[in-house]
CSV table of C-alpha atoms and ligand atoms in Angstrom, one decimal:
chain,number,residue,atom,x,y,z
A,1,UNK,CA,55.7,125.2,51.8
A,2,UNK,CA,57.0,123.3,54.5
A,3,UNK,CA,59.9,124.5,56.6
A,4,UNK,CA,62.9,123.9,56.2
A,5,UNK,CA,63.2,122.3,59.9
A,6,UNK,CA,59.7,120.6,59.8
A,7,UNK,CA,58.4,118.1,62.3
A,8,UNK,CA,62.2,118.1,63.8
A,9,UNK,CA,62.5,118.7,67.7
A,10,UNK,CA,65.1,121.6,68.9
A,11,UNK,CA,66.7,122.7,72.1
A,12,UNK,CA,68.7,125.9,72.2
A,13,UNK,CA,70.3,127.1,75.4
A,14,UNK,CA,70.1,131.1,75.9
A,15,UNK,CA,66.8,131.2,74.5
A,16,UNK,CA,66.0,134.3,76.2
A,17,UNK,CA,68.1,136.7,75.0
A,18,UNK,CA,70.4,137.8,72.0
A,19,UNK,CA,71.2,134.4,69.5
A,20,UNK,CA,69.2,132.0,71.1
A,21,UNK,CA,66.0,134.3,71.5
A,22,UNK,CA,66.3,135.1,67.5
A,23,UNK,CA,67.3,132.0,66.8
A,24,UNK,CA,64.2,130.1,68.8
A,25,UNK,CA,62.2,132.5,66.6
A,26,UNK,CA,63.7,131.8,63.4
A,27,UNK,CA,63.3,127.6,64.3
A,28,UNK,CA,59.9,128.0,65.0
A,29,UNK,CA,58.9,130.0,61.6
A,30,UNK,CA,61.2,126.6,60.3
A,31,UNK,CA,58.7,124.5,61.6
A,32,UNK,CA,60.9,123.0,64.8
A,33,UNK,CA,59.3,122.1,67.8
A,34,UNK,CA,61.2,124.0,70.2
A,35,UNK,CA,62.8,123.6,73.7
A,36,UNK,CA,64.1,127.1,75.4
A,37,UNK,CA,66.1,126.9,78.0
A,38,UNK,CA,67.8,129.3,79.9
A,39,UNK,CA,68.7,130.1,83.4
A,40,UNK,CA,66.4,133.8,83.1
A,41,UNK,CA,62.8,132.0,83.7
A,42,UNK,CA,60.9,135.3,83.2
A,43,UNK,CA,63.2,135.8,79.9
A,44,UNK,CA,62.6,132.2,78.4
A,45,UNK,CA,58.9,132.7,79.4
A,46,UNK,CA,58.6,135.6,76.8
A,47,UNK,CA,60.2,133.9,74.2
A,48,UNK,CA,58.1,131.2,74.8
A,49,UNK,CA,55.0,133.9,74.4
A,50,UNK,CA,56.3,135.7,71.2
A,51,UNK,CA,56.6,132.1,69.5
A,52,UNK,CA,53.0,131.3,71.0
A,53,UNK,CA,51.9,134.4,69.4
A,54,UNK,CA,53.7,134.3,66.3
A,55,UNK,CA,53.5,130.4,65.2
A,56,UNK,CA,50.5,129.0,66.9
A,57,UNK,CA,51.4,125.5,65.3
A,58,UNK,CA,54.5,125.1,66.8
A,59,UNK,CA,55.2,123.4,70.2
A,60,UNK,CA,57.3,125.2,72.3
A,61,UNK,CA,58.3,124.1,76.0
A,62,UNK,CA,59.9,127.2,78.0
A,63,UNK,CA,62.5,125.4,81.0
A,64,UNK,CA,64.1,127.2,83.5
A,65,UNK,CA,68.2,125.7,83.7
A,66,UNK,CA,71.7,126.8,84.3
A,67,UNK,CA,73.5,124.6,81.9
A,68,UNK,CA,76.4,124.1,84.4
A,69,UNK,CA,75.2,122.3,86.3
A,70,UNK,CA,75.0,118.7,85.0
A,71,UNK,CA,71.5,117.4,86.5
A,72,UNK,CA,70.0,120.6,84.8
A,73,UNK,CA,71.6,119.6,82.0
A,74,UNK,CA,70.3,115.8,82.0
A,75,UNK,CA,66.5,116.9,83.4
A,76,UNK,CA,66.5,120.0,79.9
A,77,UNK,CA,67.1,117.2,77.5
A,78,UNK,CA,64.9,114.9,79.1
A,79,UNK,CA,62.0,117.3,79.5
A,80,UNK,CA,62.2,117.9,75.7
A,81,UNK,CA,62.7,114.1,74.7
A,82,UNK,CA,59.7,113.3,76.8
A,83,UNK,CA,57.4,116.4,75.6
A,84,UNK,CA,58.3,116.3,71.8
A,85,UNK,CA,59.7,112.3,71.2
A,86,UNK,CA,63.0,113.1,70.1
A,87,UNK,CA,65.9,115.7,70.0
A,88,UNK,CA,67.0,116.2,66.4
A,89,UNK,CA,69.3,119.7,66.9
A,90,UNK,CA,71.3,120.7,70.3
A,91,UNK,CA,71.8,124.3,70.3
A,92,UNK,CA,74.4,124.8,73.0
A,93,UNK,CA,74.6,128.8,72.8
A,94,UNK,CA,74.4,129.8,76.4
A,95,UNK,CA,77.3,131.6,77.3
A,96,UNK,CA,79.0,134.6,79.7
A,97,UNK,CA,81.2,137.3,79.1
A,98,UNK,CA,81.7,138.7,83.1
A,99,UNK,CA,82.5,142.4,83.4
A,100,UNK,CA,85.6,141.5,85.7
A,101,UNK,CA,87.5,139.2,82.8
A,102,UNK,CA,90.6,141.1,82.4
A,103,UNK,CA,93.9,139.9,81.2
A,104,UNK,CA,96.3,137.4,82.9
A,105,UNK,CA,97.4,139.5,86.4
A,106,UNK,CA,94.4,141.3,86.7
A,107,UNK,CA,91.2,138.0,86.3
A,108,UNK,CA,90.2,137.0,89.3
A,109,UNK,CA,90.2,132.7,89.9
A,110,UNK,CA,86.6,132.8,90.6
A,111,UNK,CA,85.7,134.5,87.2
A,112,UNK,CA,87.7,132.2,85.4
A,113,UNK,CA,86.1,129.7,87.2
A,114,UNK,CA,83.0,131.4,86.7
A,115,UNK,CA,83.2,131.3,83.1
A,116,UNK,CA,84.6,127.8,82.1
A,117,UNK,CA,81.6,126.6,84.2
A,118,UNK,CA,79.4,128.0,82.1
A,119,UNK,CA,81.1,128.6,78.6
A,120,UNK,CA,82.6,124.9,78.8
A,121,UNK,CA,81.7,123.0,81.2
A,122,UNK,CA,77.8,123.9,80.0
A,123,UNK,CA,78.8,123.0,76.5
A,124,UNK,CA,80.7,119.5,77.5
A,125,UNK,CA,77.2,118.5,79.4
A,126,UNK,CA,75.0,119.6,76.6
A,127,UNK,CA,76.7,117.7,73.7
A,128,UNK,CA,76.9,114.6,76.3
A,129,UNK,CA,72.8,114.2,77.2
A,130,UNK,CA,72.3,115.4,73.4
A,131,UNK,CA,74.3,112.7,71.8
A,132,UNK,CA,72.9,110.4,74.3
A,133,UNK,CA,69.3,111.4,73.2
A,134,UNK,CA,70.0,111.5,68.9
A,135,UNK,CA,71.4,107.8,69.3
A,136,UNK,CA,67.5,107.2,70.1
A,137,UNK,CA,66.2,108.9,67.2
A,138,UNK,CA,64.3,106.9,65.5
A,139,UNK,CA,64.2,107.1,61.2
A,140,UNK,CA,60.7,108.6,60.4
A,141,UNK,CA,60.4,108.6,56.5
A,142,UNK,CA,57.0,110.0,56.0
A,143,UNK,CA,57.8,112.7,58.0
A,144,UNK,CA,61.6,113.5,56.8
A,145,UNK,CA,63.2,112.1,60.5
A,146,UNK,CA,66.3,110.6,60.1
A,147,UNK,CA,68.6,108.7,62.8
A,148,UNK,CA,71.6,110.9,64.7
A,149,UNK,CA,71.2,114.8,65.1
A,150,UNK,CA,72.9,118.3,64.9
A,151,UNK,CA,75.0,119.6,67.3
A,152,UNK,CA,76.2,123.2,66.8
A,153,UNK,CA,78.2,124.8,69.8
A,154,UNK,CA,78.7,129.1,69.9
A,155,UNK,CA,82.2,129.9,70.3
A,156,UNK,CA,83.3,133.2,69.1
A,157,UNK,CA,85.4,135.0,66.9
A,158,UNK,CA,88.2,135.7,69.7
A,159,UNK,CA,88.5,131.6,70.0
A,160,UNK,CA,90.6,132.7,66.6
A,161,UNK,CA,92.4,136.2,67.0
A,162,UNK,CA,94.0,138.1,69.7
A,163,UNK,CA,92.4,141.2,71.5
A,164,UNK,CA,94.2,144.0,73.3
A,165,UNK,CA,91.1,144.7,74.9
A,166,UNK,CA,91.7,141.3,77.0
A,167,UNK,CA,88.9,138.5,78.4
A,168,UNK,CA,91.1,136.1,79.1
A,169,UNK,CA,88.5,133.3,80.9
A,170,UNK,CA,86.2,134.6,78.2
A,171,UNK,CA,88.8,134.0,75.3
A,172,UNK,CA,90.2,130.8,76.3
A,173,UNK,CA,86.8,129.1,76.9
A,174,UNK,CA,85.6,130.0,73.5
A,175,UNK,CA,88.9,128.0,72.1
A,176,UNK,CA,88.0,125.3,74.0
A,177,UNK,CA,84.7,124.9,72.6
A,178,UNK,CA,86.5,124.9,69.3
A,179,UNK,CA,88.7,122.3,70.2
A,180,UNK,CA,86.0,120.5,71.9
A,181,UNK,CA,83.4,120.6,68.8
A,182,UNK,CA,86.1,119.3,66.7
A,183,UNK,CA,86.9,116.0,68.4
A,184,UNK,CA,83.1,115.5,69.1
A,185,UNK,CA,82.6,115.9,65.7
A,186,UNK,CA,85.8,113.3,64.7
A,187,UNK,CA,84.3,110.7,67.5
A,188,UNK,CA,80.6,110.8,66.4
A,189,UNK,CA,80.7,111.2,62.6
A,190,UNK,CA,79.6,107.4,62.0
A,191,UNK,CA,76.5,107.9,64.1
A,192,UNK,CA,75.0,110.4,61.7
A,193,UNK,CA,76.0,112.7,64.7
A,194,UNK,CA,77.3,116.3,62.9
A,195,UNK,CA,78.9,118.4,65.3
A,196,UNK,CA,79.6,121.9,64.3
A,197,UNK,CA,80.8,125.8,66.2
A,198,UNK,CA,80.0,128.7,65.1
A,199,UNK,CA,81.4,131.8,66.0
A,200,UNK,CA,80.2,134.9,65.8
A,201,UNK,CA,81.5,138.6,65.2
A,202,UNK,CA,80.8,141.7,67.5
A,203,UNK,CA,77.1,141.7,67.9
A,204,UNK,CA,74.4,143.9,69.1
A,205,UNK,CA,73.4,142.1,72.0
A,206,UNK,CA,72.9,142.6,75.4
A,207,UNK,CA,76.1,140.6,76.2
A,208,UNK,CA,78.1,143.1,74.2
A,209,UNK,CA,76.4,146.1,74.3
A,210,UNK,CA,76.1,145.9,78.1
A,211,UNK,CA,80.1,145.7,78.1
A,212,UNK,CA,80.5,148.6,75.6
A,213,UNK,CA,78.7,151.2,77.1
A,214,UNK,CA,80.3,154.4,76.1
A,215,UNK,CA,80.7,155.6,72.5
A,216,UNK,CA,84.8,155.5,73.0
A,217,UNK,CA,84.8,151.4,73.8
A,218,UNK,CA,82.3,151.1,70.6
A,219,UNK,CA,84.5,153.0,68.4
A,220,UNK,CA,87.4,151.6,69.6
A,221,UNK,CA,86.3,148.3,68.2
A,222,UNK,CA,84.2,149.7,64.7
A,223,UNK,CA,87.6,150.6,63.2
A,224,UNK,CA,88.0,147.3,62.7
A,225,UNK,CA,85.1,145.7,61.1
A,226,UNK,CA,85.6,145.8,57.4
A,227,UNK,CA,81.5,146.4,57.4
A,228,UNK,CA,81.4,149.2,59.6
A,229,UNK,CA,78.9,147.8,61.7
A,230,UNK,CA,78.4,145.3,64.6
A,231,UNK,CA,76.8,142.0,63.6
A,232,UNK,CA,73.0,141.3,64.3
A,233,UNK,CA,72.0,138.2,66.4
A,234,UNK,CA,69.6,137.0,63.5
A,235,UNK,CA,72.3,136.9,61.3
A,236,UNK,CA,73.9,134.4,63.5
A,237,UNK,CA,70.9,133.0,63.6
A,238,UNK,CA,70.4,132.2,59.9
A,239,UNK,CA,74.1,130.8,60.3
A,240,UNK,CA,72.2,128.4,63.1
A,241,UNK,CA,69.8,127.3,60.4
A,242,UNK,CA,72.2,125.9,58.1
A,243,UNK,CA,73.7,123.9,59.9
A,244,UNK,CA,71.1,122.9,61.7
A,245,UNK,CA,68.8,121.3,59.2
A,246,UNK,CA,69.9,119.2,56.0
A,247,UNK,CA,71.4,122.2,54.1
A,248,UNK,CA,74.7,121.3,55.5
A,249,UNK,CA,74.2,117.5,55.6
A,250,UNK,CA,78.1,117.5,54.7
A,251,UNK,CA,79.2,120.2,57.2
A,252,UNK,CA,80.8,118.7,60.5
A,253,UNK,CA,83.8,119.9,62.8
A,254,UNK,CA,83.8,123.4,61.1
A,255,UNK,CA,84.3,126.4,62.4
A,256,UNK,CA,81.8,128.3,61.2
A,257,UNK,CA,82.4,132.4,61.2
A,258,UNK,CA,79.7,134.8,60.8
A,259,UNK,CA,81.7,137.8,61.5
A,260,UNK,CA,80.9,140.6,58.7
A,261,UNK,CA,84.9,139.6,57.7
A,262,UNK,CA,86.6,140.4,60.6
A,263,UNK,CA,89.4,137.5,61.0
A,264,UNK,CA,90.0,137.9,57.5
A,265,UNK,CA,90.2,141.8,57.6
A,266,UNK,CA,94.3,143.6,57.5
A,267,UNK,CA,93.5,147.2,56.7
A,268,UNK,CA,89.7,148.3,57.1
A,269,UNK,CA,88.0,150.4,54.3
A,270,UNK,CA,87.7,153.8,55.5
B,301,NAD,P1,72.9,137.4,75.6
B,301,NAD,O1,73.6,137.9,76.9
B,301,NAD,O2,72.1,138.4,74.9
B,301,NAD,O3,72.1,136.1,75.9
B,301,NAD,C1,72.7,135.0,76.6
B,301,NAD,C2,71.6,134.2,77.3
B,301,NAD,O4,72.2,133.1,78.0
B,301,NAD,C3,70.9,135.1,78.4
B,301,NAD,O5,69.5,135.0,78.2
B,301,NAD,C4,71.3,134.4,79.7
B,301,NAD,O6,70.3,134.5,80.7
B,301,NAD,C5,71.6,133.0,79.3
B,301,NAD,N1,72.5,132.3,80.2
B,301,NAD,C6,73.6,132.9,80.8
B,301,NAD,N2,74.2,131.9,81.6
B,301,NAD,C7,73.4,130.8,81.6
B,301,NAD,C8,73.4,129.6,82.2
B,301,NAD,N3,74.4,129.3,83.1
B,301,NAD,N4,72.5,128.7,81.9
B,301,NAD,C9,71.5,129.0,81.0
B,301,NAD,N5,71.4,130.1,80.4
B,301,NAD,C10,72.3,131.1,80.7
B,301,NAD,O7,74.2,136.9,74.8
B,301,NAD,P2,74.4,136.6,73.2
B,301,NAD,O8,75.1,137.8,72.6
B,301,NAD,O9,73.1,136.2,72.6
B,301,NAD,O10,75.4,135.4,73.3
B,301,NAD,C11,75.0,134.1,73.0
B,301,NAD,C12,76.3,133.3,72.8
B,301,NAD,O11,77.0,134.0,71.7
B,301,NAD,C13,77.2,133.3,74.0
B,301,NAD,O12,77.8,132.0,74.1
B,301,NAD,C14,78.3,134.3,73.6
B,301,NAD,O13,79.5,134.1,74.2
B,301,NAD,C15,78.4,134.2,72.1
B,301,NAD,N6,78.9,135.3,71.4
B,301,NAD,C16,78.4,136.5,71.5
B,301,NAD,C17,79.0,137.6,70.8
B,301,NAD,C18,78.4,139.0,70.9
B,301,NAD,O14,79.1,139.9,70.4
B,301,NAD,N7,77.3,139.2,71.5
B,301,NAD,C19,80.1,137.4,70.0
B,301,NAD,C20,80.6,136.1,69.9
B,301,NAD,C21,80.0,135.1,70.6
């Protein structure tokens, strides 16, 4: 059975940890060549080994970037255009929550600075050298290739709902990538270019977990996931999949939640 992402080339930022690291994985079993990027060589690296190990068929090309910074941004997409032919799906997942976010008197300018560089800026740079690169893509019938690409930003559920447990930088970049994927996805439509966010619940990842690190901080948040649980990155991951291959050929400009309920919860089953 082929996969569903066969003989398509992918790049997905924060490959080496949490989302991107499952979702490189769950690409690769797709049949996507993969690009992993991250700023963590030694984390990318492994990620690079488990697919190696795992699906010896698949290419994979392990680079070392910190996606705000733009010529790391341009040189990613270019590596991977020049090592696989093409760029078919932009995974811009990469993203900080710092320890020091706080609310509005309390978050430091250099966090928030910190943060948009990162969270938004890194996003901006990676949908700019991806759409650049899909407009190339060349229609490839025997192998199921088609022209333009698919673009699919992580925002997060807080881009949608309010927190008393306040990130502010954190928050407001997230609801800029929304806003951002939106108009990318209005601008680029007639270039078979989708543009999608998705926006995941509380997960158990090290970006979370590392921030809720007493039993008191995880509680304080359970009470209010209808499932009782904290999300899993592959089940972000599988949300990745759809609308990254043809599944969603319709799908563009959505916010796409994969939150176990959350933003649609009022009162919680006990
Ligand atoms: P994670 O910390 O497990 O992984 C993030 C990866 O991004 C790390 O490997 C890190 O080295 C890499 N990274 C950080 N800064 C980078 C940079 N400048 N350039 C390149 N790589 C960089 O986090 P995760 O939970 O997998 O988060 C992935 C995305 O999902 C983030 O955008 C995050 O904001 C978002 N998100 C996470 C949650 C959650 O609860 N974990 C919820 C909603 C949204």
């Amino acid at each position: 059975m082929p996969g569903r992402l066969q003989n398509r080339v992918a790049l997905i930022t924060g490959a080496g940890s949490g989302i991107g690291l499952e979702c490189s994985l769950l690409f690769a079993q797709e049949g996507a060549h993969v690009a992993l990027v991250d700023v963590n060589e030694q984390a990318v690296q492994k990620t690079h080994a488990l697919i190696a190990e795992r699906y010896p068929n698949v290419k994979s090309l392990p680079i070392k970037a910190d996606v705000s910074k733009e010529a790391n941004v341009k040189d990613m997409v270019d590596q991977a255009v020049s090592s696989f032919g093409r760029l078919d799906i932009m995974f811009n997942n990469a993203g900080i929550m710092h320890p020091e976010d706080d609310n509005a008197l309390n978050t430091e300018e250099r966090i928030w600075d910190l943060t948009m560089n990162i969270n938004v800026k890194g996003v901006w740079w990676g949908c700019k050298y991806a759409i650049l690169a899909m407009r190339k893509n060349p229609t490839d019938e025997s192998k199921g290739l088609h022209a333009g690409g698919s673009i699919i930003n992580t925002a997060s559920f807080v881009a949608l709902m309010g927190a008393a447990t306040p990130q502010l930088a954190y928050t407001a970049s997230k609801g800029a990538v929304l806003a951002m994927t939106r108009e990318l996805a209005m601008v680029h439509a007639r270039e078979g270019i989708r543009v999608n966010a998705i926006c995941p619940g509380p997960l158990k990842t090290p970006l979370l977990m590392d921030f809720l690190n007493t039993e008191e901080k995880k509680q304080r948040r359970l009470v209010h996931l209808p499932m009782g649980r904290f999300g899993e990155a592959i089940e972000v991951a599988r949300g990745a999949l759809f609308l990254a291959s043809d599944d969603s050929s319709y799908v563009t400009g959505t916010d796409f939640l994969v939150d176990g309920g959350l933003s649609s919860s009022y009162v919680t089953p006990l």
